[in-house]
Structures are given as structure tokens and as C-alpha cells.
Coordinates of C-alpha atoms and ligand atoms in Angstrom, one line a residue:
X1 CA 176.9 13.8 20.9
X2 CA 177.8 17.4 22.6
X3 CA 179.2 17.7 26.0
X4 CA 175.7 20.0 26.6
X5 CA 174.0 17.2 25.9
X6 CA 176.3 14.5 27.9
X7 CA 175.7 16.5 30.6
X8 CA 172.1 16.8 30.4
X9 CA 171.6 12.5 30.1
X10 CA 173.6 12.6 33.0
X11 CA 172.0 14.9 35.3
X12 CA 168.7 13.2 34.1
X13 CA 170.6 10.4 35.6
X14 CA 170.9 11.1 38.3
X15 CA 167.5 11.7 38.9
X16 CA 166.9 7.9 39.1
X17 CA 165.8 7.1 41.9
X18 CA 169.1 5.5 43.9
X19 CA 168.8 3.2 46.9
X20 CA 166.8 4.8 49.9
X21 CA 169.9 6.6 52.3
X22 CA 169.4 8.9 55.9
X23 CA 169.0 12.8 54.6
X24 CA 172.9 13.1 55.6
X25 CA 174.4 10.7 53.0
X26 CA 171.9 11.8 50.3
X27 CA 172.9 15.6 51.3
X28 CA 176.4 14.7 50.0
X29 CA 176.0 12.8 47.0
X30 CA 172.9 14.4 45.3
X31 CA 172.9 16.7 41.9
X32 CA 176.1 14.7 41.2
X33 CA 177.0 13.2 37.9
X34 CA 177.1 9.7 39.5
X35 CA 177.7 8.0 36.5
X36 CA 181.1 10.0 35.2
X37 CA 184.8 9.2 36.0
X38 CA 187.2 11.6 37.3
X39 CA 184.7 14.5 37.8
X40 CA 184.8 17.4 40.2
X41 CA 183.4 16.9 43.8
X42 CA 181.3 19.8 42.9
X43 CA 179.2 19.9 39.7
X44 CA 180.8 23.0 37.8
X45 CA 179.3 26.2 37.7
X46 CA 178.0 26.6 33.8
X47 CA 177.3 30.6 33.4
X48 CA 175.1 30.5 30.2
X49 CA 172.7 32.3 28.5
X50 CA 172.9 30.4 24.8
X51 CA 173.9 26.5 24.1
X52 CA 175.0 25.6 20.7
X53 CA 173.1 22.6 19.1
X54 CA 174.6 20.6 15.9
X55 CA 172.1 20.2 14.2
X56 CA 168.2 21.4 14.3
X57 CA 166.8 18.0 15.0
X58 CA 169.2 18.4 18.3
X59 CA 167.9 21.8 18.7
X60 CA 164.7 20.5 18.3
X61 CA 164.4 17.6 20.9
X62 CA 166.1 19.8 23.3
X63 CA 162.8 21.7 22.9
X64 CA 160.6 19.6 24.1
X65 CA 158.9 20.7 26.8
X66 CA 158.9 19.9 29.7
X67 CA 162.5 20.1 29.5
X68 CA 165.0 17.7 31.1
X69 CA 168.1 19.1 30.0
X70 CA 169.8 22.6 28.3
X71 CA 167.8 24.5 25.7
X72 CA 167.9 28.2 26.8
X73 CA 169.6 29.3 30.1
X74 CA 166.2 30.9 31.5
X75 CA 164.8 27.0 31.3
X76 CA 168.4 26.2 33.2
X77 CA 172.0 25.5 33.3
X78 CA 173.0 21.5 34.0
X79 CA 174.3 24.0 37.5
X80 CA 170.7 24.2 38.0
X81 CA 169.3 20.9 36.9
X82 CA 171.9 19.5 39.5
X83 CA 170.1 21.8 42.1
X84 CA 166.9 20.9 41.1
X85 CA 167.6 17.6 41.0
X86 CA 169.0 17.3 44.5
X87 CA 166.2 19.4 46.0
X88 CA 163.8 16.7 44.1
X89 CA 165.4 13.8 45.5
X90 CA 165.4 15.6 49.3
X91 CA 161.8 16.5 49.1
X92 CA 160.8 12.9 48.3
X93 CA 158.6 15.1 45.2
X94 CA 158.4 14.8 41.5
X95 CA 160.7 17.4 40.5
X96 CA 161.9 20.6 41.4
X97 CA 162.1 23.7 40.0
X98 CA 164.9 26.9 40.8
X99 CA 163.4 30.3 41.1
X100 CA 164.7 33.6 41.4
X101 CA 163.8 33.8 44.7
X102 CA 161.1 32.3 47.3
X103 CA 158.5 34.5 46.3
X104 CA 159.2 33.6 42.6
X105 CA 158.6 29.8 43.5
X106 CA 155.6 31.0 45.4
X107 CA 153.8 33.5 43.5
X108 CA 154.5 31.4 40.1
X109 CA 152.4 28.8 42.0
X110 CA 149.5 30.9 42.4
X111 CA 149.5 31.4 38.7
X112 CA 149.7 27.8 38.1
X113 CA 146.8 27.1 39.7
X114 CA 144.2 30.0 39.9
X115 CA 143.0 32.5 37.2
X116 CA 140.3 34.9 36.8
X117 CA 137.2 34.8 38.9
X118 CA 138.5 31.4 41.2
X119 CA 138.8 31.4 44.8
X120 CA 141.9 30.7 47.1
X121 CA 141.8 30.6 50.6
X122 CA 145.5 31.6 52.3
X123 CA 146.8 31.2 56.3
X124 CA 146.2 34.3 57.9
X125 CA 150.1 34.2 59.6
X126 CA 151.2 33.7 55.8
X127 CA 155.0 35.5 55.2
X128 CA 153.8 39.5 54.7
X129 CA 155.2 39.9 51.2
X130 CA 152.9 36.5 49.9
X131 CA 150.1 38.4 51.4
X132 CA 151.1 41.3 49.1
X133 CA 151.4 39.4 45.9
X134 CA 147.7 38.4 46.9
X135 CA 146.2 41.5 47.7
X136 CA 147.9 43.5 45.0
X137 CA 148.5 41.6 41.6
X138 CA 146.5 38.4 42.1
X139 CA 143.6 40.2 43.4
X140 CA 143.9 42.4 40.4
X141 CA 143.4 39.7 37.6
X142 CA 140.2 38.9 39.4
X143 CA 141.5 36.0 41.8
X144 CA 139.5 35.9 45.2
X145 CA 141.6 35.7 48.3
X146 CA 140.2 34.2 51.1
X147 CA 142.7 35.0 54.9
X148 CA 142.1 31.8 57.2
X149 CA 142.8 30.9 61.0
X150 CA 146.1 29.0 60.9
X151 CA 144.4 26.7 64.2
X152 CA 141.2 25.7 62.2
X153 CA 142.5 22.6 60.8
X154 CA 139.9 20.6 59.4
X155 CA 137.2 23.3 59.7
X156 CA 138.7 24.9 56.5
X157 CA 136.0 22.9 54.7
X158 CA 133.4 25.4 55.7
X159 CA 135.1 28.2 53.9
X160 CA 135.6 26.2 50.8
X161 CA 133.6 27.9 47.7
X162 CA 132.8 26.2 44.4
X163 CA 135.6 28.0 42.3
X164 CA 138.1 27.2 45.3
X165 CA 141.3 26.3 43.4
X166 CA 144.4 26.1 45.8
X167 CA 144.9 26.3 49.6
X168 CA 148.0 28.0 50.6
X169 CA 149.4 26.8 53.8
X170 CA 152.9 28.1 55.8
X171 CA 154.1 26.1 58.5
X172 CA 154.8 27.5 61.2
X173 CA 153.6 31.2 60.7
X174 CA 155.5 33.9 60.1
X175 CA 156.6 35.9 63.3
X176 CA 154.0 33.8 65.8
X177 CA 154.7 30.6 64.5
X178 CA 151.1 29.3 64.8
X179 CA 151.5 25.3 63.5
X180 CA 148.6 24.2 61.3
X181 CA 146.9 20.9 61.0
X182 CA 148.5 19.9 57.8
X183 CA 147.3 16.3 57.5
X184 CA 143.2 17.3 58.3
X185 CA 143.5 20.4 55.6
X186 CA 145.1 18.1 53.1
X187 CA 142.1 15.6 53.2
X188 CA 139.7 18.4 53.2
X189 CA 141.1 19.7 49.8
X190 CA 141.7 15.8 48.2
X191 CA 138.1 15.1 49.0
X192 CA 137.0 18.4 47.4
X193 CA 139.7 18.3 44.3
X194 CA 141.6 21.2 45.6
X195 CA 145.6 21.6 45.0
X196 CA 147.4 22.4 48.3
X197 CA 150.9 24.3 48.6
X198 CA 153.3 24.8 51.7
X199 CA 155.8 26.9 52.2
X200 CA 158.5 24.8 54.3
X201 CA 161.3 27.2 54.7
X202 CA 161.2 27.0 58.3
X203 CA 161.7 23.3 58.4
X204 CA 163.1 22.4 55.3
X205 CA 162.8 19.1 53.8
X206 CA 165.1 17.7 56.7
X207 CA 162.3 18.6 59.7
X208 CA 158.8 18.6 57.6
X209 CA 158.0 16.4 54.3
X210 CA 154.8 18.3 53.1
X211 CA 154.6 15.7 50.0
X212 CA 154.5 12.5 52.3
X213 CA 151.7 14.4 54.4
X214 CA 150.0 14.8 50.5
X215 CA 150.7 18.1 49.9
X216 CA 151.0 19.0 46.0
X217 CA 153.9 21.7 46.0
X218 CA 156.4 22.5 48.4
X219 CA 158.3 26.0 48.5
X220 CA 161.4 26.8 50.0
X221 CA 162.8 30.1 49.9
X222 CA 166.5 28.6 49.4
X223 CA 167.8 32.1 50.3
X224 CA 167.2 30.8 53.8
X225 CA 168.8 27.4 55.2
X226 CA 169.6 26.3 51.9
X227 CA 172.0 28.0 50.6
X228 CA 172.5 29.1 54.3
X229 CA 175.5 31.8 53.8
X230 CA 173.2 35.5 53.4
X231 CA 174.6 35.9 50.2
X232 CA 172.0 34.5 47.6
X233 CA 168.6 34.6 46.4
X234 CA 167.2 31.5 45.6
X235 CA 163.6 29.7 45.5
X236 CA 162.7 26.2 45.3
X237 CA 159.5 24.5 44.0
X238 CA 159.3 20.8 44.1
X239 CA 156.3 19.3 42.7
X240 CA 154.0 15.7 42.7
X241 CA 154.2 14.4 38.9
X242 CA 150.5 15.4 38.7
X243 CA 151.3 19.2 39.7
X244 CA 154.6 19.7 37.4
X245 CA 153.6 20.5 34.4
X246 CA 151.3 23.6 35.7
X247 CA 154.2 25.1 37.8
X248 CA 156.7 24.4 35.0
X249 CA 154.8 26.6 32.6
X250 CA 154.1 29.3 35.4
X251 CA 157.4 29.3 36.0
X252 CA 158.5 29.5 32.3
X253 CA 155.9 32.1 31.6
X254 CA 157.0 34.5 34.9
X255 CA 160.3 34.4 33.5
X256 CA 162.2 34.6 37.5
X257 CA 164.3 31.8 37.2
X258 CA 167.2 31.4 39.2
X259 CA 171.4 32.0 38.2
X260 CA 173.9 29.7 37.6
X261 CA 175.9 31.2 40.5
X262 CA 173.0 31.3 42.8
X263 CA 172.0 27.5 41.9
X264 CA 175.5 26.4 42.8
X265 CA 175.7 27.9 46.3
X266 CA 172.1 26.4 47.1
X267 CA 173.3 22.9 46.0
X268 CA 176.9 23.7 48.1
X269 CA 174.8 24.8 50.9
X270 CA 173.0 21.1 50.5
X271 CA 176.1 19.5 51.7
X272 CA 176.1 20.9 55.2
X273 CA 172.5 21.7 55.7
X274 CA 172.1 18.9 58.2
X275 CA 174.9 19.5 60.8
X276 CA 174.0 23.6 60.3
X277 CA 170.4 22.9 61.0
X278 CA 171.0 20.8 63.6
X279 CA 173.4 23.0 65.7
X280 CA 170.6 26.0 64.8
X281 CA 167.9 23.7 66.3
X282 CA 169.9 22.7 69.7
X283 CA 170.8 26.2 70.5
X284 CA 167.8 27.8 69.5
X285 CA 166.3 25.5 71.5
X286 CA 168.7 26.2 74.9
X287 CA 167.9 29.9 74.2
X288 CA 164.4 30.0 74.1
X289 CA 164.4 27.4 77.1
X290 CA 166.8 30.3 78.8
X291 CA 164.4 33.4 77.6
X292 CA 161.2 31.5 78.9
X293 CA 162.1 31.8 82.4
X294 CA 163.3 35.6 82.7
X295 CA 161.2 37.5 84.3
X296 CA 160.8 40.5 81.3
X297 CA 159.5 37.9 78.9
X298 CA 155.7 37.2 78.8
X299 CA 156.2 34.7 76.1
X300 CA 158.1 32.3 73.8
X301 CA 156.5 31.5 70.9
X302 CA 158.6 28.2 70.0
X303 CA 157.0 25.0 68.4
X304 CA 159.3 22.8 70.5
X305 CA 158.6 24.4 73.8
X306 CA 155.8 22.2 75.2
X307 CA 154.4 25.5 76.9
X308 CA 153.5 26.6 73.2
X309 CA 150.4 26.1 71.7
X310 CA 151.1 24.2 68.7
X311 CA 153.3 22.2 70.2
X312 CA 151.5 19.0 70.3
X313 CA 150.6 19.0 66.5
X314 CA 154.5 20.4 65.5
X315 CA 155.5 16.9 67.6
X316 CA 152.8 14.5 65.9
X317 CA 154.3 16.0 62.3
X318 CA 157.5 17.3 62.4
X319 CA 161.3 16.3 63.2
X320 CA 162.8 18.7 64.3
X321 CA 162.8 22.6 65.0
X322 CA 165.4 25.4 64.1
X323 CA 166.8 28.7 64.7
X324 CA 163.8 30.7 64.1
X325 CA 161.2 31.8 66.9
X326 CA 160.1 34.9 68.5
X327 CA 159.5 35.7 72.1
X328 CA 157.4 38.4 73.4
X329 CA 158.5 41.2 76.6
X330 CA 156.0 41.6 79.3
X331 CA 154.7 45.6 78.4
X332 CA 157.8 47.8 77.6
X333 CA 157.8 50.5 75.3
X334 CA 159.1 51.3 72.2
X335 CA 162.0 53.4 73.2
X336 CA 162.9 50.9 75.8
X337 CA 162.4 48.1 73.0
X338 CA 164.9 50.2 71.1
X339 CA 167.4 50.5 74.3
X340 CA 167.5 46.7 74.3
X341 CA 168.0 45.6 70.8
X342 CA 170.4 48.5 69.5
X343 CA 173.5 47.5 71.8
X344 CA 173.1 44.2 70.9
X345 CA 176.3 43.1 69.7
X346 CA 175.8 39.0 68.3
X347 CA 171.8 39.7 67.4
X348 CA 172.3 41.9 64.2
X349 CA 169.6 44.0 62.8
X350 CA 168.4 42.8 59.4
X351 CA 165.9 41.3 57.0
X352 CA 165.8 37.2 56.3
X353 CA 167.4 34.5 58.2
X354 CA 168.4 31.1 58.1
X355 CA 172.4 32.2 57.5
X356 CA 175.2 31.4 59.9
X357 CA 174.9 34.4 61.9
X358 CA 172.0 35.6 64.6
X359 CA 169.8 37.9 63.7
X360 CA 166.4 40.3 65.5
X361 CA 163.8 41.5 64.1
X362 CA 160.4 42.7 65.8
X363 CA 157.3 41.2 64.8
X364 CA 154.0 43.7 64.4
X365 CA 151.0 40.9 63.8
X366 CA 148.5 43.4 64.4
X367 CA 149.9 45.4 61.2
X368 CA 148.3 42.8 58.5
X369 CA 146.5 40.1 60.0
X370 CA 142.7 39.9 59.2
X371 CA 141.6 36.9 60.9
X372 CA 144.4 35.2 63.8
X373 CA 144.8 38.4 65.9
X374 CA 147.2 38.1 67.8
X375 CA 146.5 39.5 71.9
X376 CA 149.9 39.6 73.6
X377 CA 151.5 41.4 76.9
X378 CA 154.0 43.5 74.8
X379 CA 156.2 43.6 71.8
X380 CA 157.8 40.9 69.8
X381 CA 161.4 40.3 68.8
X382 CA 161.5 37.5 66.5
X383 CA 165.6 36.3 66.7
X384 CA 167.6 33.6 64.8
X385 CA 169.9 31.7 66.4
X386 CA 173.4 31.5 64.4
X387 CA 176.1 28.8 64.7
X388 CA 177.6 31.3 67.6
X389 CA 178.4 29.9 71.2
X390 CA 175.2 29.9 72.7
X391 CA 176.5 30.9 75.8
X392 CA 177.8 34.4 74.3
X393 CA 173.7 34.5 72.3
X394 CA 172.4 34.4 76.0
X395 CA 174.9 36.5 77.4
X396 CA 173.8 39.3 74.8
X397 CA 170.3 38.9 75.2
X398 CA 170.8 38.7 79.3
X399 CA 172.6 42.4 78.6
X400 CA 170.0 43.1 76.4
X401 CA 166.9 42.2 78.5
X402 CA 169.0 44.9 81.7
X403 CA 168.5 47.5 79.0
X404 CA 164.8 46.8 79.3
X405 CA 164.5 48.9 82.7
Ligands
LIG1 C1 162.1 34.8 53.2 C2 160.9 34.0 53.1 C3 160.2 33.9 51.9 C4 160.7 34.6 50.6 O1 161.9 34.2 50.2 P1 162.9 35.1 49.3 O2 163.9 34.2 48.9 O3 163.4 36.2 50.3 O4 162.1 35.7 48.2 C5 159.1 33.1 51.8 N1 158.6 32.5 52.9 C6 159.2 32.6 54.1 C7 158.6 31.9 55.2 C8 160.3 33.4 54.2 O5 160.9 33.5 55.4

């Protein structure tokens, strides 16, 4: 028997389900070749392209599809079978599958589930570039999109059509972190046969379980919390048993999968997801309790804060927040706007989140949305709270709010 193939029963492995432990203790110990002496603490990273089989029975069986274990790197690297079996085991799904990036996982799940002339109805406050993939390439091989309110719950069933194939949900929303009635759209679509997807990244696994609340797939963009550093690009899509197979091929078909190297820093970034999260979610938390009561700030637009309007639903489902939300100044102007968030010095200027550093972006809901507009006092900064001292976060935004007048 070859080593690729050692390695392949024993990742499969450790896909067994082990006894039930707290998300800490599985953090550690998951993707790892539990049944090996003298191993690494980390599962290796394999870089490869082309495995060698013995003989063509081997080569054969390795074939099968769907595959469990080395064949062709673009199906994965035992690296990413020990990320994808980690993520699996977190998400309480099926099994998972690495992507290139979030919006590989994502739009690969469209595919899996709607073709030419069916129906999909997507949350309106849905992250901009999905909205893209939708009105550009999916409504060009003759998929109708449908934009929906992200408060309407249960009253989704009236916009239900015949050819209605998936319902795409995100969790809060992006940049006004609107918090949807998961459990009531879930048994609208079960009663009618429709799959359901959610895109978790704010949560993660840790905070929101979207396959206990009966969603079919959950997405991650692992870019984010997961492998938690801003240095990777990396998308996670973990599947019900019934779902896999559709999301496999997609996946397989797209062609986006995700790198050896990648693969290994989401599954290191597993190990200290909880204690990162949960320091993001306290002093997220302190801040936006702080910003709330400044006089130049209309609004805070945080799940946690009671004040917010999905509040009550975010504490029926969820278990915790973290270090995303946005807040929203009382008038200003744009040059004023600019005066405030250009000499910050902790809140850097840049694209994703969900690293170990804070981060500002403003929000422009009126830009895309179709259906939730959004009415506000003034411009929003959407910020994420790093593992900095909170006290020096406030003190920049304090400076940073003076530059206001
Ligand atoms: C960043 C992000 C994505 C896309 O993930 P990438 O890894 O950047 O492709 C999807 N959904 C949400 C909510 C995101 O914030």
C-alpha cells in the first residue's frame, strides 16, 4: 500500500465521528491523523499537482467519485482533506469542501442547484460581489434572480415560484447587518422542496450552526476568521449527505479549488479560532457599546446591542457576536467623513476582515440594494475590531470622531 494512499484511509479516518467535545477541544485535535504514531502536531503541507498510483486498479479506485482520498491535486491534497475534514466535523454537516475562495464555495453552489430557466430568490443585504455573480453570469445562463427583504421571515413563501430552486440566505447582512428569520425561511423551503444556503462568515460555525437550524449548505469565506491572518484566500462549503454530491460536482466542474498552502493555514487558523473570536466579540462589543453613546453617531448597527433591530432573533439563534459591525454618523459630509477616517492610525483602510488587525470601510447600501433600503441620518463606516487594546481602538475612534467638526 503507498504512503498516498495510507494517508488518505487515515484522513477518512478521522472523519469518524469521535466522541461529542466543546468547539475548543475539537478546534485542536481535528483534521489530525488520530490513528498514527509519532506524527507531526500539524498535518504536513503536501504541495501536489500529480500522485503516483502502482498499479491501474489503484489508479482506478482512487477514481471513484465522490472522492475520499488523492487522485488529482485539483480534487485535493490529504492538506486539504484534513481541512475539509475539520471544517466538516465543526459544522456538525456531511462533508466539506475547500474552494479557492468564498465566492468559489458560493457561486459553485448556485451551479449546483439552479440551471436554465429556474428561479432563486437571494437576501437583498447579500455580500455585493454574490449579487454580481447573480446579475452578471447566472442571470446570463437564463437563471431568474429574485432580491428579498432580509426582515420578511416566513413571508418568503409568497414570493416562491414553481421553478424556485434554492434560497440564498446571509446572516447578518453585509454592511447593515439585518438578521433573518432562519428557522421560519427554512420550513418554508422544506415544505415546498427548496434547497437553502447560508453564508456564515460572520459567525462561523462557533456562533451560528445553519445545518442544526436545517439549512442544506453552509459557506464560509475562510479568508475571514478562519484562516484569521489576511494572508490567504480560502472558501469553505460543508454540506448535508443529501446536498454533497451536487456541490461536489459543481465544485469539480468550476475547477476553483483551494491550494495546499492555503488549506494548511485555514486548518492552523482552526486551532485558535475560538480564543481569537472571542477576544473580537468582547471588544467589539465594548466599542460599539462606547460608539452608541457619542453624540456624532446616529446609529450602531450591532446584533448584540439590544437597541438593534434584529437583536431579538440574533439572541433566540445565535451564540455569540464578533468584530464586525458598522455604525452610522449623525449627517456629516464626505470631506469631513474623509477628515475622520484618514488620520486614523489602528482602523486601517482596506478590503475583507476577520484578520488580527482593525480595519474601516464605509458602507453605501443605497448603491445596490433593490428591495431593504436602507433610510439613515448620515454615512456609514463599517469597522472590525482586531485583537488590539480596546482602549487604544476607542481612543482612535474618540480622535477620529473630533475630526468630525
Ligand atoms: C469576504 C466575504 C465573502 C467572499 O469571500 P472571499 O474569500 O473574499 O472570496 C463572502 N461572504 C462574505 C459575507 C464576505 O465577507
Amino acid at each position: 500500500m503507498g504512503a498516498t494512499r495510507r494517508l488518505a484511509e487515515a484522513v477518512a479516518l478521522s472523519r469518524v465521528p469521535r466522541p461529542s467535545k466543546a468547539a475548543g477541544s475539537l478546534l485542536v485535535s481535528a483534521g489530525r491523523l488520530h490513528d498514527q504514531s509519532a506524527v507531526a502536531v500539524n498535518p504536513p503541507v503536501h504541495r501536489a499537482s500529480t500522485f503516483l498510483f502502482n498499479t491501474l486498479d489503484d489508479f482506478e479506485e482512487a477514481g471513484r467519485t465522490p472522492f475520499d482520498g488523492p487522485f488529482y491535486g485539483r480534487v485535493g491534497t490529504p492538506t486539504i482533506f484534513a481541512f475539509e475534514s475539520a471544517m466538516a466535523e465543526l459544522e456538525g454537516g456531511h462533508r466539506t469542501i475547500a474552494t479557492a475562495s468564498g465566492l468559489a464555495a458560493i457561486s459553485a453552489t448556485f451551479m449546483a442547484f439552479a440551471t436554465q430557466g429556474d428561479h432563486v430568490l437571494v437576501v437583498d443585504t447579500v455580500y455585493e460581489p454574490v449579487r454580481r455573480f447573480c446579475d452578471r453570469l447566472l442571470a446570463r445562463l437564463g437563471v431568474e434572480i429574485t432580491y428579498y427583504d432580509p426582515r420578511m421571515g416566513g413571508d418568503i413563501e409568497r414570493l416562491i415560484q414553481p421553478r424556485t430552486k434554492l434560497i440564498y440566505m446571509e446572516s447578518p447582512g453585509s454592511g447593515t447587518f439585518e438578521v433573518q428569520d432562519v428557522p421560519a425561511i427554512v420550513a418554508v423551503a422544506k415544505a415546498k422542496g427548496i434547497k437553502t444556503a447560508l453564508d456564515n462568515t460572520w459567525a462561523t460555525p462557533l456562533f451560528f450552526k445553519p445545518i442544526a437550524h436545517g439549512v442544506d449548505v453552509s459557506l464560509q469565506s475562510a479568508t475571514k476568521y478562519i484562516a484569521g491572518h489576511s494572508d490567504a484566500m480560502l472558501g469553505a462549503v460543508t454540506t448535508t449527505a443529501e446536498g454533497y454530491e451536487a456541490v461536489r460536482r459543481a465544485t469539480q466542474d468550476l475547477g476553483a479549488c483551494a491550494g495546499s498552502e492555503e488549506g494548511n493555514l485555514g486548518l492552523r487558523g482552526l486551532r485558535t479560532l475560538e480564543v481569537r473570536l472571542r477576544h473580537h466579540e468582547a471588544s467589539a462589543f465594548e466599542v460599539a457599546q462606547w460608539l452608541q453613546v457619542q453624540p456624532q453617531i446616529a446609529r450602531v448597527l450591532h446584533p448584540a446591542l439590544p437597541s438593534f433591530a434584529g437583536h431579538e432573533t440574533w439572541k433566540r439563534d445565535f451564540e455569540g457576536s464578533s468584530g464586525l459591525f458598522a455604525f452610522e454618523l449623525a449627517g456629516f459630509d464626505r470631506e469631513a467623513v474623509h477628515a475622520m477616517v484618514d488620520g486614523l492610525d489602528l482602523f486601517k483602510i482596506g478590503f475583507s476582515w476577520g484578520g488580527y488587525e482593525s480595519l474601516v470601510l464605509p458602507v453605501d447600501p443605497e448603491k445596490t440594494r433593490t428591495v431593504a433600503k436602507h433610510t439613515g441620518a448620515g454615512p456609514i463606516l463599517r469597522v472590525h475590531v482586531g485583537l488590539e487594546a480596546v482602549d487604544d481602538l476607542k481612543a482612535d475612534l474618540s480622535s477620529g470622531l473630533a475630526r468630525l467638526r
